[in-house]
Short mmCIF file of C-alpha atoms and ligand atoms in Angstrom, two decimals:
data_model
loop_
_atom_site.label_atom_id
_atom_site.label_comp_id
_atom_site.label_asym_id
_atom_site.label_seq_id
_atom_site.Cartn_x
_atom_site.Cartn_y
_atom_site.Cartn_z
CA MET E 1 22.09 105.44 120.41
CA ILE E 2 23.19 102.19 118.22
CA LEU E 3 26.48 102.71 116.02
CA ILE E 4 27.23 99.88 113.32
CA ILE E 5 30.44 98.57 112.85
CA GLU E 6 31.40 96.73 110.37
CA LEU E 7 34.17 94.28 110.49
CA PHE E 8 35.43 92.42 107.85
CA ASP E 9 32.59 89.57 108.07
CA ARG E 10 30.26 90.69 110.60
CA LYS E 11 28.32 93.71 111.86
CA LEU E 12 29.45 94.93 115.13
CA GLU E 13 26.20 97.09 117.00
CA VAL E 14 27.83 99.13 119.86
CA LYS E 15 25.30 101.16 122.04
CA ILE E 16 26.99 104.60 122.56
CA MET E 17 26.65 105.10 126.53
CA TYR E 18 28.40 105.31 129.52
CA THR E 19 28.03 109.22 129.43
CA THR E 20 27.51 109.41 133.44
CA HIS E 21 29.00 107.53 136.10
CA PHE E 22 27.92 104.80 138.17
CA LYS E 23 29.58 101.73 140.08
CA MET E 24 29.67 98.81 138.02
CA ASN E 25 28.50 95.38 139.25
CA GLU E 26 30.37 92.09 138.00
CA GLN E 27 27.96 92.10 135.00
CA GLU E 28 27.95 95.33 134.32
CA VAL E 29 31.73 95.40 133.86
CA ILE E 30 31.45 92.75 131.53
CA ASP E 31 29.21 94.43 129.81
CA TYR E 32 31.08 97.56 129.83
CA LEU E 33 34.98 96.31 128.07
CA LYS E 34 32.11 94.47 125.22
CA ALA E 35 30.85 97.82 124.63
CA LYS E 36 33.89 99.36 125.00
CA GLN E 37 35.89 96.69 122.84
CA LEU E 38 37.80 96.38 125.69
CA PHE E 39 41.31 93.96 125.94
CA PHE E 40 39.31 90.86 125.01
CA THR E 41 38.54 89.35 121.27
CA ALA E 42 35.15 88.94 119.89
CA GLN E 43 36.31 84.86 119.96
CA GLU E 44 36.88 85.47 124.17
CA ASN E 45 32.66 85.92 125.26
CA LYS E 46 32.90 83.70 127.49
CA LEU E 47 33.78 86.35 130.71
CA ILE E 48 33.14 86.07 133.89
CA ALA E 49 34.14 88.74 136.37
CA LYS E 50 34.88 88.69 140.54
CA GLU E 51 35.19 91.88 142.29
CA ILE E 52 38.59 90.92 144.44
CA GLY E 53 39.30 94.14 145.87
CA ASP E 54 40.29 94.29 149.62
CA GLY E 55 41.01 97.48 150.28
CA ASN E 56 39.58 100.40 151.54
CA MET E 57 38.44 102.84 148.50
CA ASN E 58 38.39 100.93 145.14
CA TYR E 59 35.78 98.55 143.63
CA VAL E 60 38.58 95.82 141.56
CA TYR E 61 37.17 93.10 139.12
CA ARG E 62 39.04 89.97 137.03
CA VAL E 63 37.47 89.60 134.24
CA THR E 64 38.62 86.41 132.90
CA ASP E 65 38.14 84.55 129.30
CA GLN E 66 37.04 80.71 130.59
CA GLY E 67 37.84 79.90 127.09
CA SER E 68 41.23 81.60 126.53
CA GLY E 69 42.29 81.61 130.64
CA ARG E 70 43.13 85.83 129.76
CA SER E 71 42.32 87.94 132.17
CA VAL E 72 42.37 91.74 132.98
CA ILE E 73 41.44 94.31 135.86
CA VAL E 74 39.35 96.80 135.92
CA LYS E 75 39.06 99.14 138.79
CA GLN E 76 36.46 101.54 139.07
CA ALA E 77 36.59 104.99 141.64
CA ASP E 78 33.07 105.48 142.97
CA LYS E 79 32.06 108.57 145.05
CA TYR E 80 32.02 106.62 148.43
CA THR E 81 34.68 104.97 149.56
CA ARG E 82 33.85 100.96 149.93
CA SER E 83 32.68 102.55 154.08
CA SER E 84 29.80 104.63 152.52
CA ARG E 85 31.37 107.72 152.67
CA LYS E 86 31.63 110.54 149.77
CA ILE E 87 34.98 110.85 148.28
CA GLY E 88 35.81 112.79 145.05
CA GLN E 89 36.88 111.17 142.47
CA GLU E 90 39.78 112.94 141.17
CA ARG E 91 42.31 110.48 142.86
CA ASN E 92 41.66 108.05 139.65
CA LYS E 93 42.68 110.35 137.05
CA ILE E 94 45.90 110.88 139.07
CA GLU E 95 45.96 107.78 139.69
CA PHE E 96 46.15 106.30 135.45
CA GLU E 97 48.67 109.64 135.05
CA LEU E 98 50.08 108.41 137.95
CA LEU E 99 50.59 105.10 136.30
CA CYS E 100 51.78 106.78 132.76
CA PHE E 101 54.38 108.19 134.72
CA GLU E 102 55.87 105.56 136.03
CA ALA E 103 55.42 103.56 133.32
CA GLU E 104 57.50 105.34 131.44
CA LYS E 105 60.75 105.64 134.32
CA CYS E 106 59.91 102.26 135.52
CA PRO E 107 58.60 99.80 132.42
CA ASP E 108 59.17 97.15 134.21
CA MET E 109 57.83 97.93 137.68
CA VAL E 110 54.35 99.35 136.77
CA PRO E 111 50.97 97.06 135.31
CA GLN E 112 50.35 97.62 131.90
CA ILE E 113 47.73 100.24 131.49
CA PHE E 114 44.99 99.58 128.55
CA HIS E 115 42.45 102.05 128.77
CA TYR E 116 41.36 104.89 130.95
CA ASP E 117 37.69 106.16 131.22
CA GLU E 118 37.51 109.30 132.88
CA ILE E 119 33.65 109.25 133.45
CA MET E 120 33.02 106.09 134.40
CA THR E 121 37.00 106.21 136.53
CA CYS E 122 37.93 103.25 135.63
CA ILE E 123 41.42 101.86 134.68
CA VAL E 124 41.53 98.64 132.28
CA MET E 125 44.68 97.56 133.32
CA GLU E 126 46.89 93.75 133.44
CA ASP E 127 45.88 91.04 135.82
CA LEU E 128 49.36 90.59 138.50
CA LYS E 129 48.40 87.03 138.59
CA ALA E 130 51.84 86.31 138.10
CA TYR E 131 52.71 87.73 141.38
CA GLN E 132 52.15 87.69 144.70
CA ASN E 133 50.57 90.60 146.78
CA MET E 134 53.72 91.46 148.61
CA ARG E 135 51.96 91.61 152.29
CA PHE E 136 50.27 88.00 151.80
CA ALA E 137 53.87 86.88 150.28
CA LEU E 138 55.70 88.36 153.46
CA MET E 139 53.01 87.05 156.44
CA GLU E 140 54.23 83.59 154.60
CA GLU E 141 58.03 84.80 155.62
CA LYS E 142 58.90 84.90 151.60
CA SER E 143 62.28 86.29 150.88
CA PHE E 144 63.07 88.67 147.97
CA PRO E 145 67.01 89.79 147.37
CA PHE E 146 66.18 92.15 144.83
CA PHE E 147 63.50 94.29 147.07
CA SER E 148 65.68 97.33 148.31
CA GLN E 149 67.27 97.92 144.88
CA LYS E 150 64.52 97.41 142.66
CA ILE E 151 62.20 100.32 145.42
CA VAL E 152 65.18 102.17 145.08
CA GLU E 153 65.73 102.61 141.72
CA PHE E 154 61.69 102.96 141.25
CA ILE E 155 61.81 105.91 144.32
CA ILE E 156 64.48 107.62 142.52
CA LYS E 157 63.26 107.65 139.15
CA THR E 158 60.02 108.37 139.85
CA ILE E 159 60.27 110.35 142.75
CA VAL E 160 63.10 112.09 143.27
CA SER E 161 63.85 113.03 139.73
CA THR E 162 60.67 115.16 140.16
CA MET E 163 62.23 117.84 142.54
CA ASP E 164 62.42 121.37 141.32
CA SER E 165 65.90 120.43 141.44
CA PHE E 166 65.65 118.62 138.41
CA VAL E 167 62.64 119.84 136.32
CA GLY E 168 62.89 123.27 137.61
CA PRO E 169 60.43 125.37 140.06
CA MET E 170 58.22 127.00 137.13
CA PHE E 171 57.11 123.51 135.82
CA LYS E 172 57.71 122.01 138.96
CA ARG E 173 54.85 124.42 140.65
CA LYS E 174 52.30 123.46 138.00
CA GLN E 175 52.62 120.16 138.37
CA VAL E 176 52.42 120.33 142.36
CA GLN E 177 48.80 122.58 141.01
CA LYS E 178 47.92 119.31 138.81
CA TYR E 179 49.11 117.00 142.08
CA THR E 180 47.22 118.70 144.41
CA ASN E 181 45.07 115.17 145.23
CA VAL E 182 42.54 117.26 147.85
CA ASP E 183 40.27 114.04 148.90
CA ALA E 184 43.40 111.71 149.19
CA CYS E 185 45.70 113.79 151.32
CA ASP E 186 42.30 114.68 153.88
CA ILE E 187 42.30 111.55 154.18
CA THR E 188 46.25 111.09 155.65
CA GLU E 189 45.86 114.00 157.63
CA ARG E 190 43.14 113.06 158.98
CA LEU E 191 44.12 109.13 159.28
CA VAL E 192 47.93 109.00 159.25
CA LEU E 193 48.77 112.40 160.60
CA THR E 194 46.31 113.58 163.77
CA ASN E 195 42.93 110.57 164.94
CA PRO E 196 46.51 107.73 165.92
CA TYR E 197 47.26 110.79 168.38
CA ARG E 198 43.32 112.07 169.26
CA GLU E 199 41.09 110.10 168.80
CA LYS E 200 39.32 107.14 171.21
CA TYR E 201 39.09 104.15 169.27
CA ALA E 202 35.77 102.44 169.98
CA GLN E 203 35.82 100.87 166.62
CA ALA E 204 38.87 99.68 165.97
CA PRO E 205 40.29 98.67 169.34
CA ILE E 206 43.52 97.47 170.36
CA GLU E 207 44.25 95.11 172.64
CA GLU E 208 42.52 95.58 175.72
CA VAL E 209 45.68 95.01 177.44
CA ASN E 210 47.24 97.97 175.87
CA LEU E 211 44.52 100.74 176.32
CA PRO E 212 46.20 102.09 179.44
CA TYR E 213 49.60 102.41 177.90
CA LEU E 214 47.77 104.44 174.72
CA TYR E 215 45.47 106.15 176.49
CA ASN E 216 47.82 107.21 179.18
CA HIS E 217 51.28 107.40 178.29
CA PHE E 218 51.50 107.12 174.02
CA GLN E 219 48.33 109.87 173.49
CA MET E 220 49.87 111.83 177.00
CA ASP E 221 53.18 112.08 175.46
CA GLN E 222 53.86 115.59 175.09
CA GLN E 223 56.93 115.15 173.60
CA LEU E 224 55.41 112.57 170.83
CA LEU E 225 52.67 114.77 169.72
CA LEU E 226 55.15 118.03 169.30
CA GLU E 227 56.93 115.69 167.09
CA ALA E 228 53.85 114.16 165.10
CA ALA E 229 52.61 117.46 164.74
CA LYS E 230 55.93 118.91 162.94
CA LEU E 231 55.51 116.03 160.49
CA LYS E 232 52.59 116.69 159.90
CA TYR E 233 53.02 120.47 159.34
CA LYS E 234 55.91 118.91 157.00
CA PHE E 235 53.27 117.08 155.55
CA LYS E 236 51.14 119.89 154.43
CA ASN E 237 53.54 122.66 153.90
CA GLU E 238 56.50 121.21 151.90
CA THR E 239 56.22 119.94 148.39
CA GLN E 240 59.53 118.14 147.49
CA ALA E 241 58.36 115.70 144.84
CA LEU E 242 55.88 114.43 143.51
CA LEU E 243 54.98 110.95 145.49
CA HIS E 244 53.23 107.73 145.39
CA GLY E 245 51.65 108.70 147.90
CA ASP E 246 50.87 105.16 149.43
CA LEU E 247 54.07 103.18 149.42
CA HIS E 248 52.84 99.97 151.78
CA SER E 249 53.51 96.13 150.95
CA GLY E 250 50.07 95.80 149.71
CA SER E 251 50.53 98.62 146.98
CA ILE E 252 53.77 95.95 145.73
CA PHE E 253 53.45 92.62 143.59
CA ILE E 254 55.68 90.84 143.81
CA ASN E 255 57.37 87.33 142.82
CA GLN E 256 60.88 85.68 142.78
CA THR E 257 61.86 87.33 139.27
CA GLY E 258 60.45 90.55 139.27
CA MET E 259 57.75 93.54 140.78
CA LYS E 260 55.27 95.56 140.16
CA ILE E 261 53.90 98.82 141.78
CA ILE E 262 50.13 99.56 141.56
CA ASP E 263 47.80 102.25 143.45
CA PRO E 264 49.00 105.97 143.09
CA GLU E 265 45.69 107.44 143.91
CA PHE E 266 47.36 109.37 146.81
CA ALA E 267 50.14 111.23 144.95
CA CYS E 268 50.73 114.48 146.12
CA TYR E 269 53.76 117.01 146.08
CA ALA E 270 55.19 115.95 150.09
CA PRO E 271 58.32 115.03 151.62
CA ILE E 272 60.22 112.28 149.29
CA GLY E 273 60.88 110.52 153.65
CA TYR E 274 56.99 110.49 154.03
CA ASP E 275 57.25 107.12 151.23
CA ILE E 276 60.45 106.13 152.12
CA GLY E 277 58.76 105.58 155.93
CA ASN E 278 56.35 103.83 154.29
CA VAL E 279 57.85 101.25 152.72
CA ILE E 280 60.11 100.64 155.80
CA ALA E 281 56.88 100.77 158.64
CA ASN E 282 55.38 97.76 156.42
CA LEU E 283 58.51 95.76 156.57
CA PHE E 284 58.77 96.23 159.91
CA PHE E 285 55.04 94.77 160.30
CA ALA E 286 56.15 91.37 158.98
CA HIS E 287 59.16 91.62 161.05
CA ILE E 288 57.11 91.90 164.32
CA ARG E 289 54.38 89.35 162.66
CA SER E 290 57.42 86.11 162.60
CA TYR E 291 59.10 88.22 165.98
CA VAL E 292 55.91 87.21 167.81
CA LEU E 293 54.33 84.30 165.74
CA ASN E 294 57.74 81.93 165.40
CA PRO E 295 60.36 83.04 167.92
CA GLY E 296 62.53 80.33 167.43
CA SER E 297 62.85 78.70 164.56
CA GLU E 298 65.65 79.00 162.00
CA GLN E 299 63.94 80.24 159.26
CA SER E 300 61.79 83.11 160.56
CA LYS E 301 64.76 84.12 161.81
CA TYR E 302 66.19 84.14 158.68
CA PHE E 303 63.11 86.14 157.57
CA ARG E 304 63.46 88.76 159.82
CA GLN E 305 67.74 88.85 159.18
CA TRP E 306 66.53 89.62 155.88
CA ILE E 307 63.91 92.13 156.74
CA GLU E 308 66.77 93.91 158.64
CA ASN E 309 68.85 93.47 155.63
CA THR E 310 66.54 95.11 153.28
CA VAL E 311 65.77 97.93 155.50
CA MET E 312 69.85 98.68 155.85
CA GLY E 313 69.73 98.36 152.53
CA ILE E 314 67.13 100.52 151.49
CA ILE E 315 68.81 103.41 153.39
CA THR E 316 72.20 102.54 152.12
CA ASP E 317 71.09 102.26 148.71
CA PHE E 318 69.27 105.23 148.49
CA THR E 319 71.67 107.54 150.12
CA LYS E 320 74.44 106.26 147.25
CA LYS E 321 71.74 106.72 144.28
CA PHE E 322 70.35 110.17 145.61
CA LEU E 323 73.54 111.71 145.96
CA LEU E 324 74.79 110.39 142.91
CA TYR E 325 71.58 111.31 140.94
CA PHE E 326 71.72 114.74 142.58
CA GLN E 327 75.60 114.94 141.45
CA GLU E 328 74.86 114.01 137.64
CA ASN E 329 71.08 116.01 136.92
CA VAL E 330 71.06 118.84 139.65
CA THR E 331 70.11 122.54 136.90
CA ASP E 332 69.98 124.87 140.11
CA ALA E 333 72.75 126.38 140.11
CA MET E 334 72.52 127.17 144.26
CA GLU E 335 72.32 123.27 144.73
CA LYS E 336 75.04 122.27 143.34
CA SER E 337 77.42 121.45 146.26
CA GLN E 338 78.42 118.02 147.92
CA ASP E 339 77.22 119.72 151.02
CA TYR E 340 74.45 121.37 149.82
CA ARG E 341 73.63 117.36 148.60
CA GLN E 342 74.39 115.75 151.57
CA TRP E 343 72.53 118.57 153.89
CA LEU E 344 69.11 117.44 152.01
CA LEU E 345 69.45 114.19 151.76
CA HIS E 346 69.84 114.31 155.70
CA LEU E 347 66.65 115.75 156.12
CA ILE E 348 65.30 113.40 153.41
CA LEU E 349 66.48 110.43 156.00
CA GLU E 350 65.41 112.38 159.27
CA ASP E 351 61.52 112.51 157.25
CA THR E 352 62.10 108.89 156.48
CA ALA E 353 62.68 107.60 160.23
CA GLY E 354 59.68 110.23 161.63
CA TYR E 355 56.75 109.43 158.75
CA ALA E 356 57.90 105.66 159.06
CA GLY E 357 56.69 106.38 163.07
CA LEU E 358 53.05 107.92 161.46
CA GLU E 359 52.35 104.44 159.79
CA ILE E 360 53.47 102.48 162.14
CA ASN E 361 51.63 103.58 164.82
CA ARG E 362 47.97 104.69 162.45
CA ARG E 363 47.71 100.86 161.07
CA ILE E 364 48.15 99.85 165.21
CA ILE E 365 45.35 102.73 166.62
CA GLY E 366 42.56 103.80 163.55
CA ILE E 367 40.64 102.06 161.19
CA ALA E 368 43.10 101.34 158.60
CA LYS E 369 44.78 98.12 160.40
CA VAL E 370 47.26 96.12 158.59
CA LYS E 371 46.36 92.13 158.25
CA ASP E 372 49.40 91.28 159.41
CA ILE E 373 48.90 92.33 162.39
CA GLU E 374 45.42 91.81 162.45
CA SER E 375 44.99 88.39 161.38
CA ILE E 376 47.34 87.39 164.77
CA GLN E 377 44.70 84.46 166.73
CA ASP E 378 46.69 85.10 169.97
CA LYS E 379 45.90 87.67 172.22
CA ASN E 380 48.41 88.08 174.40
CA GLN E 381 50.66 87.73 170.59
CA LYS E 382 48.59 90.15 168.80
CA ALA E 383 49.29 92.89 172.03
CA LEU E 384 52.87 92.15 172.32
CA ALA E 385 52.80 93.38 168.84
CA GLU E 386 51.30 96.82 169.05
CA ARG E 387 53.27 97.09 171.84
CA ILE E 388 56.06 96.54 170.64
CA LEU E 389 55.56 98.77 167.25
CA LEU E 390 54.45 101.36 168.90
CA MET E 391 56.99 102.42 171.07
CA LEU E 392 59.16 101.13 167.78
CA GLY E 393 56.54 104.12 166.10
CA ARG E 394 57.53 106.37 169.16
CA ASN E 395 61.57 105.75 168.78
CA LEU E 396 61.20 106.27 165.38
CA ILE E 397 58.56 110.17 165.47
CA VAL E 398 61.22 111.95 168.35
CA ASN E 399 64.52 110.62 167.92
CA ARG E 400 64.62 110.74 163.89
CA THR E 401 67.56 113.79 164.29
CA GLN E 402 69.45 110.95 165.51
CA ILE E 403 67.92 108.01 163.41
CA LYS E 404 70.20 108.44 160.14
CA ALA E 405 72.36 105.29 159.15
CA ALA E 406 71.06 101.80 158.28
CA GLU E 407 72.04 100.41 161.58
CA ASN E 408 69.77 102.89 163.54
CA TYR E 409 66.84 101.25 162.46
CA THR E 410 68.10 97.43 163.92
CA ALA E 411 68.86 98.69 166.91
CA ALA E 412 65.40 100.55 167.44
CA LEU E 413 63.42 97.69 166.72
CA ALA E 414 65.74 95.51 168.84
CA GLU E 415 64.97 98.19 171.54
CA ALA E 416 61.73 98.55 171.01
CA CYS E 417 61.30 94.43 171.78
CA ALA E 418 63.24 94.36 174.52
CA LEU E 419 61.24 96.94 176.51
CA ALA E 420 57.66 96.28 175.40
CA GLU E 421 58.11 92.40 176.44
CA ARG E 422 59.81 93.93 179.77
CA GLU E 423 56.77 96.21 180.14
CA MET E 424 54.61 93.16 179.46
CA LYS E 425 55.84 89.96 181.50
C1 LIG F 501 39.83 104.85 154.26
S1 LIG F 501 41.20 104.85 153.53
C2 LIG F 501 42.20 103.73 154.14
C3 LIG F 501 43.49 103.65 153.82
O1 LIG F 501 43.40 102.79 152.66
C4 LIG F 501 44.19 103.09 151.82
O2 LIG F 501 45.61 102.59 151.41
C5 LIG F 501 45.45 104.30 152.38
O3 LIG F 501 46.32 104.63 153.20
C6 LIG F 501 44.15 105.75 153.31
O4 LIG F 501 45.46 105.84 154.41
MG1 LIG F 502 46.01 101.76 148.23
#
């Protein structure tokens, strides 16, 4: 069907299509933007598209007009992941809705959304080319003094605020139904909360020297397996708040003046500590990368100190802001006391340490590895990084009830470095 639209002095022929989903290629993304008359003006007609996605799930296209230089991002969720595994597409709608919700709460911290298409399961959004992906920025040992404050602001305003303590249990239960995110949670439950403890990873190996440790100690460590199972139980059963669900450094774009958080496609109701733990774990990857690659450099030591201060900043700032937010906004009559707030905070901090440990482990063992560690070329340095991280991960999980204060994290980090160095001598 062709629709003729009269636009001042010209007639536009618009084909009405896109009534059934298909995975678009670069040219089809350009055609789509033109047919839907999205983002670009009629004069901007020299469009080029490039697929720039480097994640595991979706296809991400940057479309640029060569005349004006203006560009936009089209992110499409297909029926298959990039590694050809069948997957539902409900995550794309959830991502769109979450981005809108986050934009209301933290307008400066999410990309601008221009369009959402429920049939094509794609989102047209701001190109964040003024920012750098935080994982790569951290790999270059760049520091961002504002990060801890900003990420805590995001966590309080977009995650903590969704607890039933503030919005009421009736509303929250309906939200829990809406954001159950079956396929995304299934991925998390397999990749993060199960496989690293059960599977032999011939396809995604760690350094050979670490295999006896992995199979004979780590995966045989009954205490670790039990505590990891408890955290998995919590993730499945505790609908504490609406999480981002995948809050790692690769989901953050940053520069010296600000940051934008993307990709809430794994959003679901689960323990808040899962998201905070993810942030902390991914800071540690950058720390350990720097530690094994540049142990002596003064600049690198400064960077690692910044990471440690940032982790401590996240814990202290979260503690302060959580208690204040709770005191000022709680509506549940049973939850008004200071003791209650403190009790809840301690549970969240315990979870934070535990889920940080689980995130660390799954990025070392398993298929969803991180570039911070994977790109270390020297086998000995990589093996050391893996061993430190596995020891740190274990410690954070098993001893999580003791890891609540900011300085416990730096102590755990130092301990893991010393222990792994000694074992691998
Ligand atoms: C096959 S999906 C692997 C991972 O990519 C996403 O970013 C999530 O972290 C997921 O666990
Ligand atoms: Mg992602």
